[in-house]
Amino acid sequence: MSYVAVRIAVHDPATAAERRQNAAHGASRGSVPGTMQAPKGRKQTPHLQILAGPCAARMLATCLVLSFALIACARQKSPDTPQTVSSTLLPATMNSDDPAPKPSINSSRAMQYVRDVVAFGPRPIGSPNHKKLETYITSHLKGVPVEDDAFIAETPEGKFPVRNIIAKFPGTRDGIIVIAGHYDTNYPLRNTGYVGANDGGSSTAILLELANQLRGKKRDGYSVWLLWTDGEEAVKQWSATDSLYGTRHLAEKWQKDGTLKKIKAFLLTDMIGDADLNIEQDMNSTPWLENVVLQAATRLGYQSHFFGRSIPVEDDHLPFVHMGVPSADLIDLDYGYNNVFHHTPQDTLDKLSPQSLEIVGSVLMETVRLLDKM
Ligand SMILES: [Zn+2]
């Protein structure tokens, strides 16, 4: 995925995580703007920050920043009234007396899936390890209807086989909730020992664990489709045409065959295993669906891990967003101080925590439950 980081002025200048990080590193995030390095194979504009102050003060920023600053202003009630992004999203009418049991997942099993996946080594598209992982995923879906969306992608490095894997859990209600995450790892880093424990590994694993939670249970709600996306990563340099190979293909296919209009929500997970979990409020996602996610997180007591920072993220949800499907990307792009582990060989198991998988897995299940009732 790719993003431009913009701090919205309406909330506390430092998230809880940043305060923890700052304490650990003795540095102020706000004092080092423009220092983010674009990882190889991923387009990233410099890390931009707009700290407190009225809109007029932001006019000094670049045109690029300005467009996002205007969005920030639109969300701001009053420059003098500090307000968290979370509180602007949270509906005032949330029912805290809901007696439904709170969902949870088997996070140690989910963590074991990450270990298994990482043990294959680098898993870029077209590689033997990628093929092994495909078999690993489908071998964990026995007894579940599985559909493949396999095709050959044209990339700047030639033709590659790409395979989206879809596991279907039918419900009683007309409509589909898709929960997705990519399983390929970064292609340009394929010879560096890069294993993508968080970026590729965590999303693969959480979907495998959700399959365990859904398997064999009657769904009194929408159908849930788990989607392991492929070819999310750029092959050479992140761009509209060199990225998101799998989801661009699938969104088009589902538009043609009529599936797309049945999708009530597209929930994406990416990089959700970081032990210091801070899910972004993605400005490219659908606000009402992010509201539901935040309701779910709040009911489970996990809201402090959600939406402390607002940034626009380019990820596998975009092809669906562009086709009008309500979508929410659950991603933590603050992976290590200043995102230093992202797309580096430092993306390893020791940075991850089962608790983070538990948080995201249970929030996803609670989100589905809330959507079923809507
Ligand atoms: Zn990546």
Short mmCIF file of C-alpha atoms and ligand atoms in Angstrom, two decimals:
data_model
loop_
_atom_site.label_atom_id
_atom_site.label_comp_id
_atom_site.label_asym_id
_atom_site.label_seq_id
_atom_site.Cartn_x
_atom_site.Cartn_y
_atom_site.Cartn_z
CA MET A 1 0.00 0.00 0.00
CA SER A 2 0.97 3.59 -0.28
CA TYR A 3 0.02 6.70 1.53
CA VAL A 4 0.54 10.34 2.33
CA ALA A 5 0.59 10.92 6.06
CA VAL A 6 -1.19 14.04 7.17
CA ARG A 7 -1.79 14.84 10.76
CA ILE A 8 -5.20 16.30 11.23
CA ALA A 9 -5.15 19.31 13.47
CA VAL A 10 -8.38 18.50 15.22
CA HIS A 11 -7.00 15.91 17.54
CA ASP A 12 -4.35 15.48 20.16
CA PRO A 13 -1.00 16.07 18.42
CA ALA A 14 0.40 12.82 19.82
CA THR A 15 -1.42 9.51 19.83
CA ALA A 16 -0.94 7.22 22.79
CA ALA A 17 1.33 5.09 20.64
CA GLU A 18 3.43 8.04 19.62
CA ARG A 19 3.77 9.08 23.20
CA ARG A 20 4.98 5.57 24.00
CA GLN A 21 7.34 5.66 21.05
CA ASN A 22 8.61 9.09 21.87
CA ALA A 23 9.29 8.00 25.40
CA ALA A 24 11.19 5.00 24.13
CA HIS A 25 13.18 6.85 21.50
CA GLY A 26 13.56 10.22 23.12
CA ALA A 27 12.39 11.92 19.96
CA SER A 28 9.44 14.00 18.97
CA ARG A 29 7.65 12.86 15.91
CA GLY A 30 6.38 16.35 15.30
CA SER A 31 9.89 17.72 15.15
CA VAL A 32 11.12 15.57 12.28
CA PRO A 33 8.75 16.10 9.37
CA GLY A 34 9.80 15.15 5.87
CA THR A 35 12.20 12.44 6.97
CA MET A 36 10.41 9.35 5.71
CA GLN A 37 12.30 7.33 3.16
CA ALA A 38 10.37 5.81 0.30
CA PRO A 39 11.02 2.08 0.47
CA LYS A 40 12.13 0.44 -2.72
CA GLY A 41 9.20 -0.66 -4.77
CA ARG A 42 6.71 1.48 -2.95
CA LYS A 43 5.64 4.97 -3.78
CA GLN A 44 5.56 7.19 -0.78
CA THR A 45 5.42 10.91 -0.63
CA PRO A 46 7.30 12.53 2.22
CA HIS A 47 5.80 12.22 5.64
CA LEU A 48 3.91 15.44 6.09
CA GLN A 49 2.54 16.82 9.25
CA ILE A 50 0.18 19.66 9.85
CA LEU A 51 0.06 20.51 13.50
CA ALA A 52 -2.52 22.57 15.30
CA GLY A 53 -3.76 25.91 14.15
CA PRO A 54 -6.52 27.39 12.05
CA CYS A 55 -6.80 26.71 8.35
CA ALA A 56 -5.17 30.03 7.50
CA ALA A 57 -1.90 28.86 8.98
CA ARG A 58 -1.90 25.87 6.67
CA MET A 59 -2.03 28.01 3.56
CA LEU A 60 1.74 28.10 3.76
CA ALA A 61 1.86 24.42 2.98
CA THR A 62 2.28 23.01 -0.48
CA CYS A 63 -0.61 22.52 -2.87
CA LEU A 64 -0.49 18.81 -2.20
CA VAL A 65 -0.83 19.35 1.48
CA LEU A 66 -3.49 21.96 0.92
CA SER A 67 -5.95 19.54 -0.57
CA PHE A 68 -5.70 17.31 2.46
CA ALA A 69 -5.69 20.27 4.80
CA LEU A 70 -9.04 21.33 3.40
CA ILE A 71 -10.40 17.91 4.15
CA ALA A 72 -9.04 18.29 7.63
CA CYS A 73 -10.76 21.63 7.97
CA ALA A 74 -14.03 20.14 6.85
CA ARG A 75 -13.84 17.68 9.69
CA GLN A 76 -12.97 20.33 12.20
CA LYS A 77 -15.73 21.79 14.29
CA SER A 78 -13.66 24.62 15.70
CA PRO A 79 -9.92 25.16 15.66
CA ASP A 80 -10.13 26.07 19.33
CA THR A 81 -11.86 22.88 20.35
CA PRO A 82 -9.42 19.98 20.41
CA GLN A 83 -11.23 16.84 19.39
CA THR A 84 -10.11 13.36 18.59
CA VAL A 85 -10.73 11.92 15.17
CA SER A 86 -12.25 8.96 16.95
CA SER A 87 -14.82 11.07 18.70
CA THR A 88 -15.85 12.76 15.45
CA LEU A 89 -16.49 9.32 13.97
CA LEU A 90 -18.21 7.72 16.89
CA PRO A 91 -22.00 7.87 16.66
CA ALA A 92 -23.57 9.34 19.75
CA THR A 93 -26.26 6.68 19.81
CA MET A 94 -24.09 3.62 20.33
CA ASN A 95 -25.93 1.05 22.41
CA SER A 96 -23.68 0.04 25.27
CA ASP A 97 -26.29 -2.35 26.70
CA ASP A 98 -26.08 -4.84 23.83
CA PRO A 99 -26.25 -8.24 25.56
CA ALA A 100 -24.66 -10.18 22.67
CA PRO A 101 -21.56 -12.18 23.64
CA LYS A 102 -18.31 -10.50 22.71
CA PRO A 103 -16.49 -12.38 19.96
CA SER A 104 -12.91 -13.54 20.24
CA ILE A 105 -10.53 -15.62 18.16
CA ASN A 106 -7.83 -18.17 18.94
CA SER A 107 -4.93 -15.74 18.75
CA SER A 108 -2.21 -18.30 19.54
CA ARG A 109 -3.42 -20.39 16.62
CA ALA A 110 -3.47 -17.26 14.44
CA MET A 111 0.10 -16.49 15.51
CA GLN A 112 1.12 -20.03 14.62
CA TYR A 113 -0.26 -19.43 11.12
CA VAL A 114 2.00 -16.38 10.83
CA ARG A 115 4.98 -18.52 11.87
CA ASP A 116 4.08 -21.19 9.33
CA VAL A 117 3.65 -18.62 6.57
CA VAL A 118 6.93 -16.86 7.37
CA ALA A 119 8.72 -20.22 7.39
CA PHE A 120 8.12 -20.47 3.63
CA GLY A 121 10.48 -17.53 3.19
CA PRO A 122 9.92 -14.71 0.66
CA ARG A 123 6.60 -15.24 -1.16
CA PRO A 124 6.51 -12.85 -4.13
CA ILE A 125 4.24 -13.55 -7.08
CA GLY A 126 5.57 -16.16 -9.46
CA SER A 127 7.84 -17.82 -6.86
CA PRO A 128 7.87 -21.46 -5.72
CA ASN A 129 7.29 -20.26 -2.13
CA HIS A 130 4.19 -18.44 -3.28
CA LYS A 131 2.93 -21.68 -4.80
CA LYS A 132 3.57 -23.50 -1.50
CA LEU A 133 1.62 -20.86 0.35
CA GLU A 134 -1.33 -21.20 -2.04
CA THR A 135 -1.43 -24.91 -1.19
CA TYR A 136 -1.08 -24.12 2.53
CA ILE A 137 -4.06 -21.73 2.42
CA THR A 138 -6.35 -24.05 0.48
CA SER A 139 -5.36 -27.03 2.66
CA HIS A 140 -6.78 -25.11 5.63
CA LEU A 141 -10.09 -24.57 3.84
CA LYS A 142 -11.19 -28.19 3.49
CA GLY A 143 -14.96 -28.50 3.59
CA VAL A 144 -15.45 -24.85 2.63
CA PRO A 145 -16.55 -23.80 -0.88
CA VAL A 146 -13.50 -22.14 -2.42
CA GLU A 147 -13.39 -20.15 -5.63
CA ASP A 148 -10.26 -19.15 -7.49
CA ASP A 149 -9.74 -16.02 -9.51
CA ALA A 150 -6.56 -16.98 -11.35
CA PHE A 151 -5.13 -15.08 -14.30
CA ILE A 152 -1.89 -13.89 -15.85
CA ALA A 153 -0.90 -10.33 -14.98
CA GLU A 154 1.15 -8.13 -17.27
CA THR A 155 3.71 -6.32 -15.15
CA PRO A 156 6.81 -4.16 -15.78
CA GLU A 157 8.86 -7.31 -15.06
CA GLY A 158 6.89 -9.54 -17.42
CA LYS A 159 3.97 -11.91 -17.04
CA PHE A 160 3.11 -13.46 -13.67
CA PRO A 161 0.42 -15.85 -12.51
CA VAL A 162 -1.87 -14.19 -9.96
CA ARG A 163 -4.44 -16.07 -7.90
CA ASN A 164 -7.07 -14.62 -5.59
CA ILE A 165 -8.53 -17.26 -3.27
CA ILE A 166 -12.10 -16.84 -2.03
CA ALA A 167 -13.69 -18.97 0.74
CA LYS A 168 -17.47 -18.64 0.99
CA PHE A 169 -19.58 -18.92 4.14
CA PRO A 170 -23.23 -18.56 3.15
CA GLY A 171 -25.69 -16.60 5.28
CA THR A 172 -29.46 -16.28 5.46
CA ARG A 173 -29.52 -12.64 4.36
CA ASP A 174 -29.20 -11.42 0.80
CA GLY A 175 -25.83 -9.74 0.46
CA ILE A 176 -22.13 -10.38 1.00
CA ILE A 177 -19.53 -9.06 3.42
CA VAL A 178 -16.01 -9.53 2.06
CA ILE A 179 -13.06 -9.70 4.46
CA ALA A 180 -9.80 -9.49 2.53
CA GLY A 181 -6.04 -9.41 2.97
CA HIS A 182 -3.07 -10.01 0.70
CA TYR A 183 -0.77 -13.02 0.90
CA ASP A 184 1.96 -12.12 -1.60
CA THR A 185 5.13 -10.44 -0.32
CA ASN A 186 7.10 -7.56 -1.74
CA TYR A 187 8.67 -8.48 -5.11
CA PRO A 188 11.62 -6.03 -5.28
CA LEU A 189 12.85 -7.31 -1.88
CA ARG A 190 12.65 -10.96 -2.89
CA ASN A 191 16.41 -11.56 -2.67
CA THR A 192 17.03 -9.69 0.58
CA GLY A 193 15.74 -12.26 3.04
CA TYR A 194 12.54 -10.25 3.40
CA VAL A 195 9.78 -12.47 4.82
CA GLY A 196 6.94 -9.98 5.36
CA ALA A 197 5.80 -11.30 8.76
CA ASN A 198 3.47 -8.33 9.16
CA ASP A 199 3.08 -7.23 5.52
CA GLY A 200 1.56 -10.32 3.93
CA GLY A 201 1.95 -12.73 6.85
CA SER A 202 -0.46 -11.21 9.37
CA SER A 203 -3.26 -10.71 6.84
CA THR A 204 -2.91 -14.28 5.55
CA ALA A 205 -3.06 -15.63 9.09
CA ILE A 206 -5.99 -13.60 10.38
CA LEU A 207 -8.13 -14.79 7.47
CA LEU A 208 -7.19 -18.41 8.17
CA GLU A 209 -8.26 -17.97 11.79
CA LEU A 210 -11.51 -16.25 10.74
CA ALA A 211 -12.20 -19.28 8.55
CA ASN A 212 -11.94 -21.43 11.70
CA GLN A 213 -14.41 -19.15 13.46
CA LEU A 214 -16.90 -19.26 10.60
CA ARG A 215 -16.58 -22.91 9.63
CA GLY A 216 -19.51 -25.18 10.42
CA LYS A 217 -21.65 -22.44 11.98
CA LYS A 218 -24.99 -21.34 10.62
CA ARG A 219 -24.76 -17.68 9.67
CA ASP A 220 -27.87 -15.72 10.53
CA GLY A 221 -26.88 -12.70 8.49
CA TYR A 222 -25.05 -11.80 5.30
CA SER A 223 -22.81 -14.28 3.54
CA VAL A 224 -19.17 -13.79 4.49
CA TRP A 225 -16.49 -14.29 1.88
CA LEU A 226 -12.88 -14.46 2.96
CA LEU A 227 -10.59 -13.23 0.22
CA TRP A 228 -6.84 -13.85 0.11
CA THR A 229 -5.75 -11.29 -2.45
CA ASP A 230 -2.66 -11.73 -4.61
CA GLY A 231 -0.39 -9.31 -6.42
CA GLU A 232 -1.07 -6.46 -4.03
CA GLU A 233 2.56 -5.45 -4.05
CA ALA A 234 4.18 -3.45 -6.82
CA VAL A 235 6.62 -5.36 -8.99
CA LYS A 236 8.83 -2.37 -9.73
CA GLN A 237 7.48 0.98 -8.57
CA TRP A 238 4.11 1.59 -6.94
CA SER A 239 1.68 3.18 -9.39
CA ALA A 240 -1.92 2.83 -10.50
CA THR A 241 -0.86 0.15 -12.97
CA ASP A 242 1.97 -1.48 -10.98
CA SER A 243 0.09 -2.55 -7.82
CA LEU A 244 -3.15 -4.20 -6.72
CA TYR A 245 -3.04 -6.69 -9.60
CA GLY A 246 -5.38 -9.17 -7.92
CA THR A 247 -8.05 -6.81 -6.66
CA ARG A 248 -8.14 -4.73 -9.84
CA HIS A 249 -8.87 -7.93 -11.75
CA LEU A 250 -11.40 -9.24 -9.24
CA ALA A 251 -13.34 -5.98 -8.88
CA GLU A 252 -13.74 -5.84 -12.65
CA LYS A 253 -14.80 -9.48 -12.82
CA TRP A 254 -17.33 -9.04 -10.02
CA GLN A 255 -18.69 -5.94 -11.69
CA LYS A 256 -19.26 -7.84 -14.91
CA ASP A 257 -20.90 -10.88 -13.31
CA GLY A 258 -23.15 -8.86 -10.98
CA THR A 259 -21.46 -9.91 -7.73
CA LEU A 260 -20.29 -6.39 -6.94
CA LYS A 261 -23.71 -4.95 -6.28
CA LYS A 262 -24.37 -7.67 -3.69
CA ILE A 263 -21.36 -6.65 -1.61
CA LYS A 264 -22.55 -4.70 1.43
CA ALA A 265 -19.08 -4.12 2.85
CA PHE A 266 -15.46 -4.75 1.88
CA LEU A 267 -13.26 -5.03 4.98
CA LEU A 268 -9.55 -5.09 4.30
CA THR A 269 -6.77 -6.08 6.68
CA ASP A 270 -3.11 -5.30 6.08
CA MET A 271 -0.16 -5.11 8.49
CA ILE A 272 -2.31 -5.82 11.53
CA GLY A 273 0.15 -7.88 13.57
CA ASP A 274 2.36 -5.06 14.92
CA ALA A 275 2.69 -5.45 18.70
CA ASP A 276 2.26 -1.68 18.95
CA LEU A 277 -1.07 -1.66 17.17
CA ASN A 278 -2.46 1.61 15.83
CA ILE A 279 -5.02 1.15 13.09
CA GLU A 280 -5.19 4.23 10.88
CA GLN A 281 -8.31 6.12 10.02
CA ASP A 282 -7.97 5.79 6.27
CA MET A 283 -9.27 8.80 4.39
CA ASN A 284 -9.91 6.67 1.29
CA SER A 285 -12.27 4.37 3.19
CA THR A 286 -16.02 4.79 3.55
CA PRO A 287 -16.80 6.89 6.66
CA TRP A 288 -19.99 5.10 7.71
CA LEU A 289 -18.26 1.73 7.52
CA GLU A 290 -15.34 3.03 9.56
CA ASN A 291 -17.96 4.16 12.07
CA VAL A 292 -19.21 0.61 12.35
CA VAL A 293 -15.65 -0.66 12.82
CA LEU A 294 -15.12 1.91 15.56
CA GLN A 295 -18.39 0.92 17.23
CA ALA A 296 -17.20 -2.67 17.20
CA ALA A 297 -13.80 -1.74 18.62
CA THR A 298 -15.40 0.41 21.30
CA ARG A 299 -17.79 -2.31 22.42
CA LEU A 300 -14.83 -4.66 22.86
CA GLY A 301 -12.77 -2.02 24.68
CA TYR A 302 -10.15 -1.80 21.92
CA GLN A 303 -10.92 1.71 20.67
CA SER A 304 -7.56 3.12 21.80
CA HIS A 305 -5.95 1.06 19.00
CA PHE A 306 -8.13 2.64 16.32
CA PHE A 307 -8.09 5.82 14.31
CA GLY A 308 -5.65 7.94 16.28
CA ARG A 309 -4.26 9.22 13.00
CA SER A 310 -5.92 10.04 9.67
CA ILE A 311 -4.10 9.29 6.42
CA PRO A 312 -5.18 8.37 2.90
CA VAL A 313 -4.02 4.83 2.13
CA GLU A 314 -3.70 3.16 -1.24
CA ASP A 315 -4.37 -0.52 -0.76
CA ASP A 316 -6.44 -3.45 -2.04
CA HIS A 317 -9.72 -1.71 -1.20
CA LEU A 318 -9.22 1.02 -3.82
CA PRO A 319 -10.57 -0.88 -6.87
CA PHE A 320 -13.73 -1.54 -4.84
CA VAL A 321 -13.94 2.01 -3.51
CA HIS A 322 -13.74 3.28 -7.09
CA MET A 323 -16.67 1.06 -8.02
CA GLY A 324 -18.82 2.34 -5.18
CA VAL A 325 -18.46 -0.58 -2.74
CA PRO A 326 -18.44 0.54 0.92
CA SER A 327 -14.93 -0.29 2.07
CA ALA A 328 -12.71 0.04 5.13
CA ASP A 329 -8.98 -0.62 5.26
CA LEU A 330 -7.73 -1.74 8.66
CA ILE A 331 -4.02 -1.05 8.44
CA ASP A 332 -1.27 0.04 10.82
CA LEU A 333 1.25 2.05 8.85
CA ASP A 334 3.25 3.06 11.87
CA TYR A 335 5.29 -0.14 11.95
CA GLY A 336 8.32 0.62 14.08
CA TYR A 337 9.29 4.17 14.84
CA ASN A 338 8.46 6.26 11.76
CA ASN A 339 7.40 3.04 9.96
CA VAL A 340 11.02 1.88 9.67
CA PHE A 341 10.22 -1.85 9.54
CA HIS A 342 7.84 -1.52 6.59
CA HIS A 343 9.26 -3.06 3.40
CA THR A 344 12.57 -3.93 5.00
CA PRO A 345 14.08 -7.26 6.07
CA GLN A 346 13.22 -6.06 9.61
CA ASP A 347 9.61 -7.11 9.03
CA THR A 348 10.03 -10.23 11.17
CA LEU A 349 8.03 -12.29 13.67
CA ASP A 350 9.54 -10.69 16.77
CA LYS A 351 7.72 -7.41 16.00
CA LEU A 352 4.31 -9.10 16.12
CA SER A 353 1.96 -9.96 18.94
CA PRO A 354 -0.95 -12.43 19.22
CA GLN A 355 -2.84 -9.73 21.12
CA SER A 356 -2.85 -7.53 18.01
CA LEU A 357 -4.25 -10.41 15.96
CA GLU A 358 -6.88 -10.91 18.68
CA ILE A 359 -7.86 -7.23 18.57
CA VAL A 360 -8.27 -7.07 14.82
CA GLY A 361 -9.83 -10.53 14.50
CA SER A 362 -12.45 -9.94 17.16
CA VAL A 363 -13.20 -6.41 15.93
CA LEU A 364 -13.77 -7.82 12.43
CA MET A 365 -16.18 -10.42 13.79
CA GLU A 366 -18.00 -7.81 15.84
CA THR A 367 -18.16 -5.53 12.79
CA VAL A 368 -19.80 -8.34 10.82
CA ARG A 369 -22.28 -8.87 13.64
CA LEU A 370 -23.20 -5.17 13.66
CA LEU A 371 -23.53 -5.11 9.86
CA ASP A 372 -25.81 -8.15 10.02
CA LYS A 373 -28.18 -6.14 12.22
CA MET A 374 -28.19 -3.02 10.05
ZN ZN B 1 3.73 -4.29 1.34
#
